[in-house]
Coordinates of C-alpha atoms and ligand atoms in Angstrom, one line a residue:
Chain A
M15 CA 0.3 0.2 -0.1
N16 CA 1.2 3.5 -1.0
V17 CA -0.2 6.0 1.6
L18 CA 0.5 9.7 0.7
I19 CA 0.0 12.4 3.2
I20 CA -0.9 16.0 2.6
G21 CA 0.0 18.0 5.8
N22 CA 3.4 17.7 8.2
G23 CA 1.4 19.0 11.3
I24 CA 0.0 17.1 14.2
A25 CA -2.6 15.3 12.4
G26 CA -0.4 13.9 9.4
N27 CA 2.3 12.7 11.7
E28 CA -0.2 10.8 14.1
V29 CA -1.5 8.9 11.1
A30 CA 2.0 8.3 9.6
F31 CA 3.4 7.1 13.0
F32 CA 0.5 5.0 14.1
L33 CA 0.4 3.7 10.4
R34 CA 4.1 2.5 10.4
R35 CA 3.8 1.0 13.8
A36 CA 1.1 -1.4 12.9
R37 CA 2.6 -1.9 9.0
P38 CA 6.1 -2.0 8.8
D39 CA 6.2 -2.7 5.1
C40 CA 3.4 0.2 3.3
R41 CA 5.3 3.3 1.8
I42 CA 4.3 6.6 3.6
T43 CA 5.1 9.9 2.2
I44 CA 4.2 13.0 3.8
L45 CA 3.9 16.2 1.6
S46 CA 4.9 19.7 3.9
A47 CA 4.4 23.0 3.1
E48 CA 7.1 24.1 5.4
R49 CA 10.8 23.1 6.1
F50 CA 10.4 21.7 9.8
P51 CA 10.2 18.6 11.2
E52 CA 6.9 18.3 13.3
Y53 CA 6.0 21.1 15.7
D54 CA 3.4 21.9 17.8
P55 CA 1.3 25.2 17.1
C56 CA 0.2 25.3 20.9
S57 CA 3.8 25.8 22.1
L58 CA 4.7 28.3 19.8
P59 CA 3.7 31.7 21.9
Y60 CA 5.5 29.9 24.9
F61 CA 8.9 29.9 23.0
I62 CA 7.8 33.5 21.6
G63 CA 7.6 34.6 25.3
R64 CA 10.6 32.4 26.3
D65 CA 8.9 30.2 28.8
V66 CA 11.1 27.5 26.7
P67 CA 13.7 27.4 23.8
R68 CA 13.1 26.9 20.6
D69 CA 13.6 23.3 21.1
A70 CA 11.1 22.7 23.1
V71 CA 8.2 23.3 20.3
F72 CA 9.2 19.8 18.3
R73 CA 7.4 16.9 18.6
K74 CA 9.9 15.2 15.9
D75 CA 13.5 15.5 14.7
W76 CA 14.8 14.2 11.3
Q77 CA 16.1 11.4 12.6
D78 CA 12.5 9.8 13.6
Y79 CA 11.2 10.4 10.1
R80 CA 14.1 8.2 8.9
T81 CA 14.0 5.5 11.6
H82 CA 10.6 5.1 10.9
R83 CA 11.2 5.1 7.2
I84 CA 8.6 7.8 6.3
Q85 CA 9.3 10.1 3.5
L86 CA 9.3 13.9 4.3
V87 CA 8.9 16.1 1.3
L88 CA 9.8 19.7 2.6
D89 CA 8.5 22.9 0.9
H90 CA 6.1 20.7 -1.2
P91 CA 2.6 22.3 -0.7
A92 CA 0.0 20.3 -2.2
T93 CA -1.8 22.2 -5.2
A94 CA -4.0 20.0 -6.7
I95 CA -6.1 16.7 -6.3
D96 CA -6.5 14.3 -8.8
P97 CA -9.0 11.4 -7.5
A98 CA -9.7 9.6 -10.6
A99 CA -5.8 9.5 -11.4
R100 CA -5.1 9.3 -8.1
E101 CA -2.4 11.7 -7.9
V102 CA -1.3 14.9 -6.1
T103 CA 0.4 17.8 -7.6
T104 CA 2.6 20.2 -5.8
A105 CA 3.7 23.5 -5.7
P106 CA 7.6 22.9 -7.3
G107 CA 5.0 21.0 -9.9
M108 CA 5.8 17.3 -9.1
R109 CA 3.5 14.2 -9.0
F110 CA 2.7 11.8 -6.3
G111 CA 0.5 9.1 -6.9
Y112 CA -1.1 7.0 -4.0
D113 CA -3.3 4.4 -3.3
R114 CA -4.7 5.9 -0.1
L115 CA -4.6 10.0 0.5
V116 CA -4.9 11.5 3.8
L117 CA -5.8 15.2 3.7
A118 CA -4.2 16.9 7.2
H119 CA -3.2 20.1 5.8
G120 CA -5.1 21.6 8.7
G121 CA -6.3 25.3 8.4
S122 CA -4.9 29.0 7.7
L123 CA -5.0 32.1 9.2
Y124 CA -7.9 34.1 8.5
I125 CA -6.7 37.5 7.1
P126 CA -9.2 39.9 7.8
P127 CA -9.7 42.7 4.9
I128 CA -8.1 45.5 6.6
E129 CA -5.9 48.2 4.8
G130 CA -2.7 47.8 5.5
I131 CA -2.6 44.4 6.6
D132 CA 0.7 43.3 4.4
R133 CA 3.0 46.0 6.0
D134 CA 6.0 45.1 7.4
G135 CA 5.9 44.7 11.2
V136 CA 2.4 42.8 10.5
H137 CA 3.0 39.1 12.2
S138 CA 1.0 36.3 13.2
C139 CA 2.1 33.1 15.5
K140 CA 0.2 30.2 13.5
Q141 CA 3.2 28.9 12.0
L142 CA 6.7 28.3 13.3
G143 CA 8.4 30.2 10.3
S144 CA 5.9 33.6 11.1
A145 CA 6.5 32.8 14.6
D146 CA 10.1 33.0 14.0
R147 CA 9.7 36.1 12.6
L148 CA 7.7 37.8 15.4
D149 CA 10.5 36.5 17.9
Q150 CA 13.4 38.2 15.8
S151 CA 11.5 41.3 15.0
G152 CA 12.0 43.6 17.8
G153 CA 9.8 46.3 18.6
S154 CA 8.2 47.9 21.9
A155 CA 4.5 48.1 21.5
A156 CA 2.2 45.7 19.8
V157 CA -1.3 45.5 18.9
V158 CA -2.8 42.0 19.1
I159 CA -6.0 41.7 16.6
G160 CA -8.4 39.4 17.9
S161 CA -8.6 37.9 21.2
G162 CA -9.3 34.1 20.6
A163 CA -7.0 31.9 23.0
I164 CA -4.3 32.3 20.5
G165 CA -4.7 36.4 20.4
I166 CA -4.4 35.8 24.4
E167 CA -1.5 33.8 24.3
A168 CA 0.5 35.9 21.8
A169 CA -0.6 38.9 23.8
E170 CA 1.3 37.7 27.1
A171 CA 4.1 36.7 25.2
L172 CA 4.8 40.1 24.1
K173 CA 4.1 41.5 27.6
K174 CA 7.1 39.1 28.7
R175 CA 8.9 40.4 26.1
G176 CA 8.7 43.9 27.5
Y177 CA 6.2 45.0 24.8
E178 CA 3.4 47.4 25.7
V179 CA 0.5 45.6 24.2
T180 CA -3.4 46.3 23.4
I181 CA -5.7 43.6 22.5
V182 CA -8.4 44.8 19.9
E183 CA -11.3 42.5 19.7
L184 CA -14.5 43.6 17.7
L185 CA -17.0 41.8 19.5
D186 CA -18.3 42.4 23.0
W187 CA -16.3 40.7 25.2
I188 CA -12.8 38.5 24.8
L189 CA -12.3 34.8 24.2
P190 CA -15.8 35.1 22.6
A191 CA -16.2 31.3 21.3
L192 CA -15.0 30.0 24.3
F193 CA -16.3 31.7 27.4
D194 CA -19.7 33.5 28.6
P195 CA -19.2 37.7 29.6
E196 CA -19.4 37.1 32.9
T197 CA -16.4 34.9 32.6
S198 CA -14.6 37.0 30.1
Q199 CA -15.0 40.3 31.9
R200 CA -13.3 38.7 34.8
L201 CA -10.5 37.2 32.4
A202 CA -10.5 40.7 30.6
A203 CA -10.1 42.6 34.2
N204 CA -7.1 40.2 34.6
L205 CA -5.2 41.1 31.7
E206 CA -5.4 44.7 32.5
G207 CA -4.3 44.1 36.0
C208 CA -1.0 42.4 34.2
G209 CA -0.9 45.7 32.1
I210 CA -2.4 44.4 28.9
R211 CA -4.8 46.8 27.4
V212 CA -7.9 45.1 26.4
L213 CA -10.8 47.3 24.1
T214 CA -13.9 45.4 23.2
S215 CA -16.7 46.1 20.7
E216 CA -13.9 48.1 18.4
K217 CA -13.3 47.7 15.0
V218 CA -9.9 47.9 13.4
L219 CA -9.9 49.9 10.6
R220 CA -6.6 50.2 8.9
I221 CA -3.0 49.7 9.7
E222 CA -1.0 52.9 9.0
G223 CA 2.5 53.5 8.6
A224 CA 5.1 54.2 5.8
E225 CA 7.5 51.1 5.1
K226 CA 6.6 50.0 8.5
V227 CA 3.9 49.7 10.6
S228 CA 3.4 53.2 12.8
A229 CA -0.2 52.6 13.8
V230 CA -3.4 51.0 14.1
V231 CA -6.6 53.1 13.9
T232 CA -10.1 51.6 14.9
D233 CA -13.5 53.4 15.2
K234 CA -12.6 54.6 18.1
R235 CA -8.9 55.8 18.3
R236 CA -5.5 55.7 16.7
I237 CA -3.0 53.4 18.5
P238 CA 0.8 53.8 17.9
C239 CA 2.4 50.7 17.7
D240 CA 5.3 49.1 15.7
T241 CA 4.0 45.4 15.7
V242 CA 0.9 44.0 15.1
V243 CA -0.1 40.3 15.4
I244 CA -3.2 39.1 13.7
A245 CA -5.2 36.7 15.8
T246 CA -8.6 36.5 13.9
G247 CA -9.1 32.7 13.7
V248 CA -8.1 29.8 11.5
V249 CA -10.1 29.1 8.4
P250 CA -9.9 25.3 7.5
G251 CA -8.3 24.7 4.5
K252 CA -10.9 23.3 2.1
A253 CA -10.2 24.7 -1.6
L254 CA -8.2 22.1 -2.2
A255 CA -10.5 19.3 -1.4
Q256 CA -13.3 21.2 -3.1
T257 CA -11.3 21.9 -6.4
A258 CA -11.2 18.2 -6.7
G259 CA -14.5 17.7 -6.5
I260 CA -14.8 16.4 -2.8
D261 CA -17.9 17.3 -0.5
V262 CA -17.4 20.5 1.8
A263 CA -19.3 22.5 4.1
R264 CA -17.4 24.5 6.8
G265 CA -14.5 22.4 6.5
I266 CA -14.0 19.0 4.7
R267 CA -17.2 16.8 5.1
V268 CA -16.2 13.0 6.3
D269 CA -18.4 9.7 7.1
A270 CA -18.2 8.4 10.6
H271 CA -14.9 6.5 9.5
L272 CA -13.3 10.0 8.4
Q273 CA -13.4 9.1 5.2
T274 CA -14.1 12.0 2.4
S275 CA -16.7 11.7 -0.5
A276 CA -13.9 10.5 -2.8
A277 CA -13.1 6.5 -2.2
G278 CA -10.0 6.1 -0.3
I279 CA -9.4 9.9 0.5
Y280 CA -9.8 10.3 4.3
A281 CA -9.1 13.7 6.3
C282 CA -8.7 14.8 9.8
G283 CA -7.6 17.5 12.0
D284 CA -8.5 21.3 11.3
C285 CA -9.1 20.9 7.6
V286 CA -12.3 18.6 8.7
E287 CA -16.1 19.2 9.9
T288 CA -17.0 16.4 12.2
V289 CA -19.5 16.1 14.8
D290 CA -19.8 17.0 18.6
A291 CA -19.4 13.3 20.6
C292 CA -21.7 14.6 22.9
T293 CA -24.7 16.6 21.4
G294 CA -24.1 14.7 17.5
E295 CA -24.2 18.4 16.1
D296 CA -21.9 19.7 13.3
A297 CA -18.3 20.6 15.0
M298 CA -15.4 22.4 14.1
F299 CA -13.3 22.4 16.8
Q300 CA -10.1 22.6 15.7
L301 CA -7.9 21.8 18.9
K302 CA -5.2 19.5 19.2
H303 CA -6.4 16.6 20.8
N304 CA -9.5 15.9 18.2
A305 CA -6.6 16.2 15.2
V306 CA -4.8 13.5 17.3
E307 CA -8.0 11.3 17.7
Q308 CA -8.7 11.8 14.1
A309 CA -5.8 10.6 13.0
R310 CA -5.9 7.6 15.1
V311 CA -9.2 6.8 13.6
V312 CA -8.2 7.3 10.0
A313 CA -4.9 5.2 10.6
R314 CA -6.9 2.5 12.1
N315 CA -9.2 2.7 8.8
L316 CA -6.0 2.7 6.8
I317 CA -4.9 -0.7 8.2
G318 CA -8.9 -2.4 8.0
E319 CA -10.1 -1.9 10.7
P320 CA -13.6 -0.1 10.4
A321 CA -13.2 1.8 13.5
A322 CA -15.7 4.4 13.9
Y323 CA -14.7 8.3 15.1
P324 CA -17.2 9.1 18.0
G325 CA -16.8 12.5 17.5
A326 CA -14.8 16.0 18.8
W327 CA -15.2 17.8 21.8
A328 CA -14.3 21.1 23.1
F329 CA -11.9 22.0 25.8
A330 CA -9.7 24.9 26.2
R331 CA -7.7 26.8 28.4
A332 CA -6.7 30.1 29.1
H333 CA -3.8 31.0 31.0
F334 CA -1.7 34.2 31.3
F335 CA 0.9 35.1 34.0
D336 CA -1.0 34.1 37.2
T337 CA -4.8 33.8 36.0
H338 CA -6.2 30.0 35.3
A339 CA -8.9 29.6 33.4
V340 CA -10.7 26.6 31.6
T341 CA -14.0 26.0 29.3
F342 CA -15.2 23.0 28.1
G343 CA -18.8 22.1 26.2
K344 CA -20.9 24.6 25.1
T345 CA -21.5 28.4 26.4
T346 CA -24.6 29.9 27.1
R347 CA -24.8 31.9 23.8
A348 CA -24.3 28.2 22.3
T349 CA -27.0 27.0 24.1
Q350 CA -29.6 29.8 23.5
C351 CA -31.2 29.1 20.4
E352 CA -32.0 25.0 21.9
L353 CA -35.0 23.9 23.3
G354 CA -34.8 22.6 27.2
Q355 CA -34.5 24.1 30.7
L356 CA -31.4 26.0 31.2
E357 CA -29.8 26.3 34.6
I358 CA -26.5 28.1 35.0
I359 CA -24.4 27.1 38.3
E360 CA -22.4 29.9 39.3
R361 CA -19.9 30.2 42.4
D362 CA -18.1 33.5 42.7
E363 CA -15.3 33.7 45.5
G364 CA -13.0 36.5 44.9
A365 CA -10.3 35.3 42.7
D366 CA -12.4 32.0 41.9
Y367 CA -15.3 31.9 39.1
L368 CA -17.2 28.6 38.5
R369 CA -19.8 28.5 36.1
I370 CA -21.8 25.0 35.1
I371 CA -24.4 25.4 32.2
T372 CA -27.0 22.5 32.8
K373 CA -29.7 22.0 30.5
E374 CA -32.4 19.3 31.3
G375 CA -30.4 18.8 34.7
R376 CA -27.3 17.8 32.4
V377 CA -24.4 19.4 32.6
V378 CA -23.5 20.7 28.7
G379 CA -20.5 22.8 29.8
G380 CA -18.7 24.9 31.8
Q381 CA -16.0 27.4 32.5
A382 CA -13.6 28.1 35.8
I383 CA -11.2 30.5 36.8
G384 CA -8.8 29.7 39.7
R385 CA -9.2 26.9 42.0
F386 CA -12.7 25.4 40.8
G387 CA -10.8 24.5 37.9
D388 CA -9.4 21.8 39.6
V389 CA -12.6 19.9 39.9
I390 CA -13.4 20.9 36.3
G391 CA -12.7 17.3 35.1
L392 CA -15.3 16.2 37.3
F393 CA -17.7 18.2 35.6
I394 CA -16.8 17.1 32.3
G395 CA -16.7 13.5 33.1
A396 CA -20.4 14.3 34.6
M397 CA -21.0 15.5 31.0
W398 CA -20.2 12.7 29.1
R399 CA -22.2 10.4 31.3
K400 CA -25.1 12.5 31.5
D401 CA -25.2 12.7 35.2
A402 CA -28.6 14.1 36.6
I403 CA -27.7 16.9 38.5
P404 CA -31.2 17.1 40.6
D405 CA -30.3 13.6 41.4
I406 CA -27.0 14.7 43.2
R407 CA -29.3 17.5 45.0
A408 CA -32.2 14.8 45.8
N409 CA -29.5 12.4 47.2
W410 CA -27.2 14.6 49.2
P411 CA -26.3 14.3 51.5
H412 CA -26.3 10.1 51.6
I413 CA -24.5 10.6 48.4
I414 CA -21.3 8.3 49.6
R415 CA -23.0 5.7 51.4
K416 CA -25.9 5.3 49.1
G417 CA -27.7 7.1 45.9
S418 CA -24.8 7.3 43.8
P419 CA -22.9 5.1 41.0
Y420 CA -19.8 7.6 41.7
P421 CA -19.9 8.6 45.1
W422 CA -16.9 10.9 45.9
T423 CA -17.2 12.4 42.5
H424 CA -20.5 13.6 43.3
R425 CA -19.8 14.3 46.3
Q426 CA -17.4 16.8 45.1
L427 CA -19.5 17.9 42.5
G428 CA -21.9 18.8 45.3
E429 CA -19.8 20.8 47.1
S430 CA -18.1 22.6 44.2
I431 CA -22.0 23.8 43.5
G432 CA -22.5 25.0 47.0
L433 CA -24.1 22.1 48.5
K434 CA -23.2 22.0 52.2
P435 CA -21.7 19.0 53.3
Chain B
M13 CA 14.4 -3.6 33.0
P14 CA 12.7 -0.5 34.5
K15 CA 12.9 -0.6 38.6
N16 CA 10.5 -2.1 41.0
N17 CA 7.5 -1.7 38.5
S18 CA 5.4 -2.3 35.5
A19 CA 3.1 -2.7 38.3
I20 CA -0.4 -1.1 38.9
L21 CA -1.0 0.9 41.7
L22 CA -4.3 0.0 43.0
I23 CA -6.6 1.8 45.5
D24 CA -9.1 0.3 48.0
S25 CA -10.6 3.3 49.4
E26 CA -13.1 1.1 51.8
K27 CA -9.4 0.4 54.0
C28 CA -8.1 4.1 54.1
T29 CA -7.8 5.4 57.3
G30 CA -7.0 9.0 56.0
C31 CA -3.9 8.8 57.7
R32 CA -2.1 10.6 55.0
L33 CA 0.8 8.9 55.7
C34 CA 1.7 7.9 51.9
E35 CA 1.4 11.8 51.2
M36 CA 4.2 12.3 53.8
A37 CA 6.2 9.4 52.2
C38 CA 5.7 10.5 48.5
S39 CA 6.6 14.2 49.6
M40 CA 9.6 12.7 51.2
L41 CA 11.2 10.8 48.7
H42 CA 10.4 13.2 45.8
H43 CA 11.2 16.5 47.7
G44 CA 12.8 15.3 50.8
I45 CA 10.4 17.2 52.8
L46 CA 7.5 16.2 54.9
S47 CA 5.2 18.5 52.7
P48 CA 1.5 17.1 51.7
H49 CA 1.2 19.7 49.3
R50 CA 4.0 18.7 47.3
A51 CA 3.0 15.0 47.0
R52 CA 1.7 13.2 44.0
L53 CA -1.5 11.9 45.8
R54 CA -3.9 13.3 47.7
V55 CA -6.3 11.8 50.2
L56 CA -9.8 13.3 49.8
R57 CA -11.7 13.3 53.1
F58 CA -15.7 12.9 53.4
D59 CA -18.0 12.9 56.5
N60 CA -15.3 14.2 59.2
G61 CA -12.7 11.5 57.9
R62 CA -15.6 8.2 57.8
C63 CA -14.8 8.1 54.2
N64 CA -11.1 8.7 52.6
V65 CA -10.5 8.1 49.1
P66 CA -6.7 8.7 48.1
V67 CA -6.6 10.3 44.6
V68 CA -3.4 9.2 42.2
C69 CA -3.0 9.7 38.8
Q70 CA -4.2 6.2 36.6
A71 CA -1.7 6.5 33.8
C72 CA -5.2 5.7 31.7
E73 CA -4.3 3.9 28.6
D74 CA -5.4 6.7 26.6
A75 CA -4.3 9.9 28.6
P76 CA -6.2 12.8 27.9
C77 CA -3.6 15.0 29.6
I78 CA -1.0 13.5 26.8
K79 CA -3.1 14.7 23.8
T80 CA -4.1 18.2 25.6
C81 CA -0.9 19.2 27.0
P82 CA 0.1 22.4 25.1
M83 CA 4.0 22.0 25.5
N84 CA 3.9 17.9 25.2
A85 CA 5.3 17.7 28.8
R86 CA 3.0 15.0 29.6
R87 CA 4.8 11.8 28.7
R88 CA 4.7 7.7 29.4
I89 CA 7.7 6.7 31.0
G90 CA 9.1 3.1 30.7
N91 CA 7.1 1.6 33.9
Q92 CA 3.9 2.8 32.1
A93 CA 3.7 5.7 34.4
V94 CA 2.8 9.6 33.0
I95 CA 4.6 12.3 34.2
T96 CA 5.2 16.1 33.7
D97 CA 8.7 17.3 32.1
E98 CA 9.4 19.4 34.1
D99 CA 11.7 21.4 31.1
R100 CA 8.8 21.7 29.3
C101 CA 5.9 22.0 31.4
I102 CA 4.7 25.7 31.6
G103 CA 1.9 25.4 34.6
C104 CA -1.0 25.8 32.3
R105 CA -3.0 23.4 34.3
A106 CA -4.6 21.8 30.9
C107 CA -3.6 18.0 32.6
V108 CA -5.2 19.0 36.1
Y109 CA -8.6 20.2 34.2
V110 CA -8.6 17.3 31.4
C111 CA -8.1 14.8 34.3
P112 CA -11.1 12.7 35.2
F113 CA -9.8 12.4 38.7
G114 CA -8.4 15.9 39.0
A115 CA -5.4 13.7 39.8
P116 CA -2.3 16.3 38.9
V117 CA -1.0 18.2 41.7
V118 CA 0.6 21.8 40.9
N119 CA 3.6 21.9 42.8
P120 CA 3.7 25.3 45.1
D121 CA 7.1 26.3 44.4
D122 CA 6.9 26.8 40.6
G123 CA 3.3 26.2 39.3
K124 CA 4.3 23.2 37.3
T125 CA 2.2 19.6 37.5
L126 CA 3.2 16.4 39.5
T127 CA 1.6 13.0 39.1
C128 CA 3.0 9.7 40.4
D129 CA 5.8 8.0 38.6
R130 CA 5.4 5.1 40.8
C131 CA 8.6 5.2 42.3
S132 CA 10.1 4.8 39.2
D133 CA 13.9 5.5 40.6
E134 CA 13.4 2.9 43.8
D135 CA 13.7 -0.5 44.3
G136 CA 11.2 -2.2 45.8
P137 CA 7.4 -0.9 46.2
P138 CA 6.6 3.0 45.9
W139 CA 6.9 4.9 49.2
C140 CA 2.9 5.0 49.6
V141 CA 2.3 1.5 49.2
R142 CA 5.6 1.4 51.7
A143 CA 3.9 3.8 54.2
C144 CA 0.3 2.1 53.5
R145 CA 1.4 -1.3 55.2
D146 CA -1.0 -1.4 58.0
C147 CA -3.9 -0.3 56.1
G148 CA -3.3 -2.2 52.8
A149 CA -5.4 0.8 50.8
L150 CA -2.8 1.4 48.7
K151 CA -1.0 -2.1 46.7
T152 CA 0.8 -2.9 43.8
V153 CA -0.2 -5.5 41.4
T154 CA 0.8 -6.8 38.0
A155 CA -1.1 -5.7 35.2
E156 CA -2.5 -9.7 35.0
E157 CA -3.8 -9.2 38.4
A158 CA -5.3 -6.0 37.8
V159 CA -7.4 -7.3 35.0
A160 CA -8.3 -10.4 36.8
R161 CA -9.4 -8.0 39.6
K162 CA -11.1 -5.9 37.2
S163 CA -13.2 -9.2 35.6
R164 CA -14.3 -10.0 38.8
Q165 CA -15.3 -6.9 39.8
R166 CA -17.3 -6.3 37.2
A167 CA -19.1 -10.2 37.6
E168 CA -20.0 -9.0 41.1
Q169 CA -21.7 -5.6 39.8
A170 CA -23.3 -7.8 37.6
R171 CA -24.4 -10.7 39.9
A172 CA -25.7 -7.3 42.2
A173 CA -27.8 -6.2 39.4
Y174 CA -29.3 -9.1 38.5
P175 CA -29.6 -11.5 41.4
P176 CA -30.5 -15.1 41.0
K177 CA -33.7 -16.2 40.6
K178 CA -34.7 -18.4 43.8
R179 CA -35.4 -22.0 42.9
P180 CA -38.8 -23.3 44.5
A181 CA -38.1 -25.6 46.9
A182 CA -38.5 -29.1 45.8
Ligands
FAD780 C1 -0.4 29.7 18.7 C2 -1.3 28.4 18.8 C3 -2.0 28.3 19.8 C4 -2.7 26.7 19.8 N1 -3.2 26.2 21.3 C5 -3.8 24.9 21.3 C6 -4.3 24.8 22.5 O1 -3.7 25.0 23.5 N2 -4.8 24.1 22.5 C7 -5.6 23.2 21.3 O2 -6.3 22.0 21.7 N3 -5.2 23.2 20.5 C8 -4.4 24.6 20.3 N4 -4.0 25.2 19.2 C9 -5.0 24.6 17.8 C10 -3.9 23.1 17.4 O3 -2.6 23.7 17.2 C11 -4.4 22.7 16.1 O4 -5.6 22.3 16.3 C12 -3.7 21.5 15.8 O5 -2.5 22.0 15.4 C13 -4.2 20.6 14.4 O6 -3.4 19.6 13.6 P1 -3.6 19.9 12.4 O7 -2.5 18.5 11.7 O8 -5.2 19.3 11.4 O9 -3.3 21.2 11.6 P2 -1.5 21.6 11.6 O10 -0.9 21.3 12.9 O11 -1.7 23.0 11.7 O12 -0.9 21.0 10.7 C14 -1.3 21.1 9.4 C15 -0.2 21.4 8.1 O13 -0.4 21.0 6.8 C16 0.7 22.0 6.3 N5 0.0 22.4 5.2 C17 -1.2 23.1 5.2 N6 -1.6 23.6 3.8 C18 -0.8 22.4 3.0 C19 -0.7 21.8 1.6 N7 -1.6 22.5 0.3 N8 0.1 21.1 1.1 C20 0.9 20.1 2.2 N9 1.1 20.5 3.2 C21 0.1 21.7 3.7 C22 1.0 23.3 6.9 O14 2.0 23.4 7.2 C23 1.0 22.1 8.8 O15 1.9 22.4 8.5 C24 -3.1 26.3 18.9 C25 -2.9 26.7 17.6 C26 -2.3 27.9 17.5 C27 -1.9 28.2 16.0

């Protein structure tokens, strides 16, 4: 079997190395748009912030590919797929045949249509190459456009490097996809406390500068700066598949075995649209653990195991300086258009905050700051199992002796939502 | 050969008295001081100590902490324990949040996480198991024993759920 993988990222490597362990004899080739062994995009902000040396971002070294006989073709972004001929063309014009093809080329940075966005001094940290340029650029005042997890991490990194940092967010609160306003406002206050300026409900109109960036102009003010970081989200890479006639929606569409609409072509990672493992709804979470799990399902299908993918799960942390926050499942906003009785359980104790979202008595999501984060894993478990919160309340305080299949888990859950021991 | 253990740490909370000698032993071995806050396992106490539950990393087979760590600092070592690589850990607590048991402990000295390595550098049983000798709440068993126990447990649960019908007296 000749397996061709497009993308040398988290998903592509997981497929390749998993496959190699199971099949010592098949041919495995990875087409890479970049010139590095596998690195972890999640680690990039911490290398920029000098928390770790650059080496620490890598998940593989060159030798790993040699040892596992995985052919890595650098600087060869795929430009076209011909499913009928089973062939992929790359930018330098080479053609690669395959028996099975895996699309694992992730997503690309969303570049908002802002005047001046191509100026010198406008950066991103989606890929190692761009992170390297940001790391080496030097400067003293930065504006981060977008306040998703990547924007917040980039802001912290630059603050640690001594920059004056401003975050500009178009929507009304930061981390809008991950947290509810109640949680976000606390996080924004903490960012301000660390000396990072946070501007919400503000639209960037243009980036000014002669040769180099000199300011960001919003609908409310002009912010002088020498560095701009674009962190406005990641769009799934679907054009390559779409042009080849493969079904796409928000991302590349796949069946339960992660096969695309074209036979013999699989897809995994940030480029696919899947379902939420808990709710069965369409999901586009673009998180590392989902990329890894999807890649393993693809690899198992390639070796003939009919593995089905149970779905993706939303889980993310927000961490800067001494602030530790986490979110999982759905936000209140995401549940608002749904039927069913919602209950928001909140604990608010100084720096510590807990927000659990339940629908019809079942946990569907949650957010925590500070010490409540220590028990968030128990709530994630309760969401997976669909534990009934009303039962925990009703059986309290006999929960440990009788009345629960997960006695001490439920006891801790009960205490966390404020039931008294 | 890894030292002492490819063995699995087995917890019997029914037998735990909440004495916390395990925490002491753990912090002593790993940090050279008696400090429960630095121990890699914790005893939760409920109902004024009538119910005690030792919580320790289970080194899950498909460990979620390994997949979610942004720094790839969570890794499996020779004896199958899953530990935090301190050179890579940035103290973000992703492993704490995602753990179904909340097992990882945050080291108060540097904010990095600590989990049980089953005393991988020691000969003989882990220190917590030695400290628990009198109660027997913590034990090490081989992987085969653990599997056997699990199926026994399952059988018992099934029996409890579906009690055998009483035969009518002949
Ligand atoms: C700064 C940052 C922080 C993040 N933090 C977190 C976090 O804390 N937790 C979390 O769960 N997730 C995080 N993520 C998201 C996570 O990194 C992704 O979900 C994960 O990397 C997806 O894996 P992937 O293999 O699908 O894509 P990638 O890892 O992005 O790999 C795709 C690869 O394909 C290559 N490629 C693209 N086009 C082509 C082409 N045409 N031909 C050949 N190769 C191509 C790219 O160069 C890239 O190497 C973060 C992402 C970033 C950028």
